[in-house]
PDB file of C-alpha atoms in Angstrom:
ATOM      1  CA  ASP A   1       0.000   0.000   0.000  1.00  0.00           C
ATOM      2  CA  ALA A   2       2.857   2.401   0.805  1.00  0.00           C
ATOM      3  CA  LEU A   3       4.431   1.902  -2.617  1.00  0.00           C
ATOM      4  CA  GLN A   4       1.106   2.366  -4.378  1.00  0.00           C
ATOM      5  CA  LYS A   5       0.637   5.781  -2.790  1.00  0.00           C
ATOM      6  CA  ASN A   6       4.349   6.608  -3.170  1.00  0.00           C
ATOM      7  CA  ALA A   7       5.002  10.151  -4.353  1.00  0.00           C
ATOM      8  CA  SER A   8       8.766  10.393  -3.825  1.00  0.00           C
ATOM      9  CA  LEU A   9      10.588   7.087  -4.439  1.00  0.00           C
ATOM     10  CA  ARG A  10      11.791   7.054  -8.047  1.00  0.00           C
ATOM     11  CA  THR A  11      14.058   3.984  -8.152  1.00  0.00           C
ATOM     12  CA  LEU A  12      13.692   0.531  -6.597  1.00  0.00           C
ATOM     13  CA  ASN A  13      16.354  -2.043  -7.439  1.00  0.00           C
ATOM     14  CA  LEU A  14      15.603  -5.620  -6.389  1.00  0.00           C
ATOM     15  CA  MET A  15      17.677  -7.177  -9.189  1.00  0.00           C
ATOM     16  CA  GLY A  16      19.044 -10.610  -8.379  1.00  0.00           C
ATOM     17  CA  ASN A  17      16.746 -11.027  -5.373  1.00  0.00           C
ATOM     18  CA  ASN A  18      15.640 -14.520  -6.305  1.00  0.00           C
ATOM     19  CA  GLY A  19      13.594 -14.690  -3.121  1.00  0.00           C
ATOM     20  CA  ILE A  20      10.872 -12.777  -4.961  1.00  0.00           C
ATOM     21  CA  SER A  21       8.539 -15.275  -6.637  1.00  0.00           C
ATOM     22  CA  ASP A  22       7.001 -14.687 -10.035  1.00  0.00           C
ATOM     23  CA  GLN A  23       3.737 -13.932  -8.203  1.00  0.00           C
ATOM     24  CA  GLY A  24       5.551 -11.272  -6.161  1.00  0.00           C
ATOM     25  CA  ARG A  25       7.085  -9.821  -9.317  1.00  0.00           C
ATOM     26  CA  ILE A  26       3.619  -9.707 -10.917  1.00  0.00           C
ATOM     27  CA  MET A  27       2.372  -7.793  -7.870  1.00  0.00           C
ATOM     28  CA  LEU A  28       5.191  -5.265  -8.424  1.00  0.00           C
ATOM     29  CA  LEU A  29       4.139  -5.010 -12.078  1.00  0.00           C
ATOM     30  CA  LYS A  30       0.562  -4.334 -10.962  1.00  0.00           C
ATOM     31  CA  LEU A  31       1.956  -1.593  -8.744  1.00  0.00           C
ATOM     32  CA  VAL A  32       3.233   0.380 -11.758  1.00  0.00           C
ATOM     33  CA  ASN A  33       0.570  -0.744 -14.227  1.00  0.00           C
ATOM     34  CA  ASP A  34      -2.508  -2.568 -12.988  1.00  0.00           C
ATOM     35  CA  ILE A  35      -4.461  -3.572 -16.083  1.00  0.00           C
ATOM     36  CA  SER A  36      -7.290  -5.294 -14.203  1.00  0.00           C
ATOM     37  CA  CYS A  37      -9.579  -2.385 -15.127  1.00  0.00           C
ATOM     38  CA  ILE A  38      -9.347   1.151 -16.499  1.00  0.00           C
ATOM     39  CA  THR A  39      -9.607   2.756 -13.064  1.00  0.00           C
ATOM     40  CA  ALA A  40      -6.837   0.533 -11.688  1.00  0.00           C
ATOM     41  CA  THR A  41      -4.553   1.525 -14.572  1.00  0.00           C
ATOM     42  CA  LEU A  42      -5.237   5.213 -13.973  1.00  0.00           C
ATOM     43  CA  HIS A  43      -4.521   4.795 -10.231  1.00  0.00           C
ATOM     44  CA  SER A  44      -1.313   2.795 -10.665  1.00  0.00           C
ATOM     45  CA  ASN A  45       1.953   4.230  -9.371  1.00  0.00           C
ATOM     46  CA  HIS A  46       3.232   6.882 -11.781  1.00  0.00           C
ATOM     47  CA  THR A  47       6.219   7.968  -9.663  1.00  0.00           C
ATOM     48  CA  LEU A  48       8.603   5.012  -9.968  1.00  0.00           C
ATOM     49  CA  THR A  49      10.798   5.539 -13.012  1.00  0.00           C
ATOM     50  CA  SER A  50      12.960   2.466 -12.422  1.00  0.00           C
ATOM     51  CA  LEU A  51      11.851  -0.835 -10.907  1.00  0.00           C
ATOM     52  CA  ASP A  52      14.296  -3.671 -11.436  1.00  0.00           C
ATOM     53  CA  VAL A  53      13.247  -7.191 -10.420  1.00  0.00           C
ATOM     54  CA  LYS A  54      15.309  -9.205 -12.890  1.00  0.00           C
ATOM     55  CA  VAL A  55      15.845 -12.828 -11.890  1.00  0.00           C
ATOM     56  CA  MET A  56      19.322 -14.299 -11.955  1.00  0.00           C
ATOM     57  CA  ILE A  57      19.531 -17.670 -13.697  1.00  0.00           C
ATOM     58  CA  PRO A  58      21.925 -20.431 -12.504  1.00  0.00           C
ATOM     59  CA  ASP A  59      24.824 -19.352 -14.759  1.00  0.00           C
ATOM     60  CA  GLY A  60      24.871 -15.937 -13.034  1.00  0.00           C
ATOM     61  CA  SER A  61      23.318 -13.987 -15.894  1.00  0.00           C
ATOM     62  CA  PHE A  62      19.859 -12.477 -16.115  1.00  0.00           C
ATOM     63  CA  ASP A  63      16.986 -13.832 -18.154  1.00  0.00           C
ATOM     64  CA  ALA A  64      16.897 -11.728 -21.339  1.00  0.00           C
ATOM     65  CA  ASP A  65      13.380 -12.968 -22.152  1.00  0.00           C
ATOM     66  CA  ASP A  66      11.883 -11.869 -18.827  1.00  0.00           C
ATOM     67  CA  GLU A  67       8.332 -10.903 -19.801  1.00  0.00           C
ATOM     68  CA  ILE A  68       7.435  -9.501 -16.377  1.00  0.00           C
ATOM     69  CA  GLN A  69      10.467  -7.194 -16.335  1.00  0.00           C
ATOM     70  CA  ARG A  70       9.718  -6.097 -19.908  1.00  0.00           C
ATOM     71  CA  HIS A  71       6.217  -4.967 -18.898  1.00  0.00           C
ATOM     72  CA  ILE A  72       7.598  -3.231 -15.797  1.00  0.00           C
ATOM     73  CA  ASN A  73      10.146  -1.422 -17.986  1.00  0.00           C
ATOM     74  CA  GLU A  74       7.404  -0.261 -20.360  1.00  0.00           C
ATOM     75  CA  ALA A  75       5.390   1.184 -17.463  1.00  0.00           C
ATOM     76  CA  THR A  76       8.331   2.871 -15.747  1.00  0.00           C
ATOM     77  CA  GLU A  77       9.489   4.304 -19.085  1.00  0.00           C
ATOM     78  CA  ILE A  78       6.099   6.000 -19.414  1.00  0.00           C
ATOM     79  CA  ASN A  79       6.534   7.317 -15.858  1.00  0.00           C
ATOM     80  CA  SER A  80       9.962   8.671 -16.848  1.00  0.00           C
ATOM     81  CA  ILE A  81       8.591  10.468 -19.894  1.00  0.00           C
ATOM     82  CA  TYR A  82       5.925  12.279 -17.873  1.00  0.00           C
ATOM     83  CA  GLU A  83       8.108  12.873 -14.791  1.00  0.00           C
ATOM     84  CA  GLY A  84       9.682  15.993 -16.282  1.00  0.00           C
ATOM     85  CA  VAL A  85       6.295  17.603 -16.816  1.00  0.00           C
ATOM     86  CA  SER A  86       5.017  16.475 -13.403  1.00  0.00           C
ATOM     87  CA  ASN A  87       1.885  15.039 -14.937  1.00  0.00           C
ATOM     88  CA  PRO A  88       0.938  11.690 -13.374  1.00  0.00           C
ATOM     89  CA  GLU A  89      -2.526  11.850 -14.945  1.00  0.00           C
ATOM     90  CA  ALA A  90      -0.938  11.942 -18.399  1.00  0.00           C
ATOM     91  CA  ALA A  91       1.228   8.956 -17.447  1.00  0.00           C
ATOM     92  CA  GLY A  92      -1.920   7.088 -16.418  1.00  0.00           C
ATOM     93  CA  ARG A  93      -3.646   7.933 -19.687  1.00  0.00           C
ATOM     94  CA  GLU A  94      -0.609   6.808 -21.706  1.00  0.00           C
ATOM     95  CA  LYS A  95      -0.474   3.499 -19.823  1.00  0.00           C
ATOM     96  CA  LEU A  96      -4.168   3.079 -20.519  1.00  0.00           C
ATOM     97  CA  ILE A  97      -3.639   3.667 -24.232  1.00  0.00           C
ATOM     98  CA  GLN A  98      -0.588   1.394 -24.445  1.00  0.00           C
ATOM     99  CA  THR A  99      -1.939  -1.520 -22.419  1.00  0.00           C
ATOM    100  CA  GLN A 100      -5.727  -1.425 -22.505  1.00  0.00           C
ATOM    101  CA  LEU A 101      -6.301  -0.261 -26.075  1.00  0.00           C
ATOM    102  CA  HIS A 102      -3.434  -2.198 -27.680  1.00  0.00           C
ATOM    103  CA  SER A 103      -4.098  -5.545 -25.978  1.00  0.00           C
TER     104      SER A 103
END
């Protein structure tokens, strides 16, 4: 709940923290872009501009095909674009267009 209402934290790096399950990583994705309904997308966190939850694979590298991280990156990139104009509503609308209308 604290991260959802976050208005100051811009970067959260949990990379290599393999203690986070895929379900936990999906919950972090929903934090920055909840596509369960239009209202949820509009009320997602628009402050985080970097959220890294890449999973390390046994050889010590990171999974390049990580779908969850790709979606997180798309959402935080939108946040980054609208950060400079301090317009979280515009970030919410852009996420809505990119994920609800293009799905």
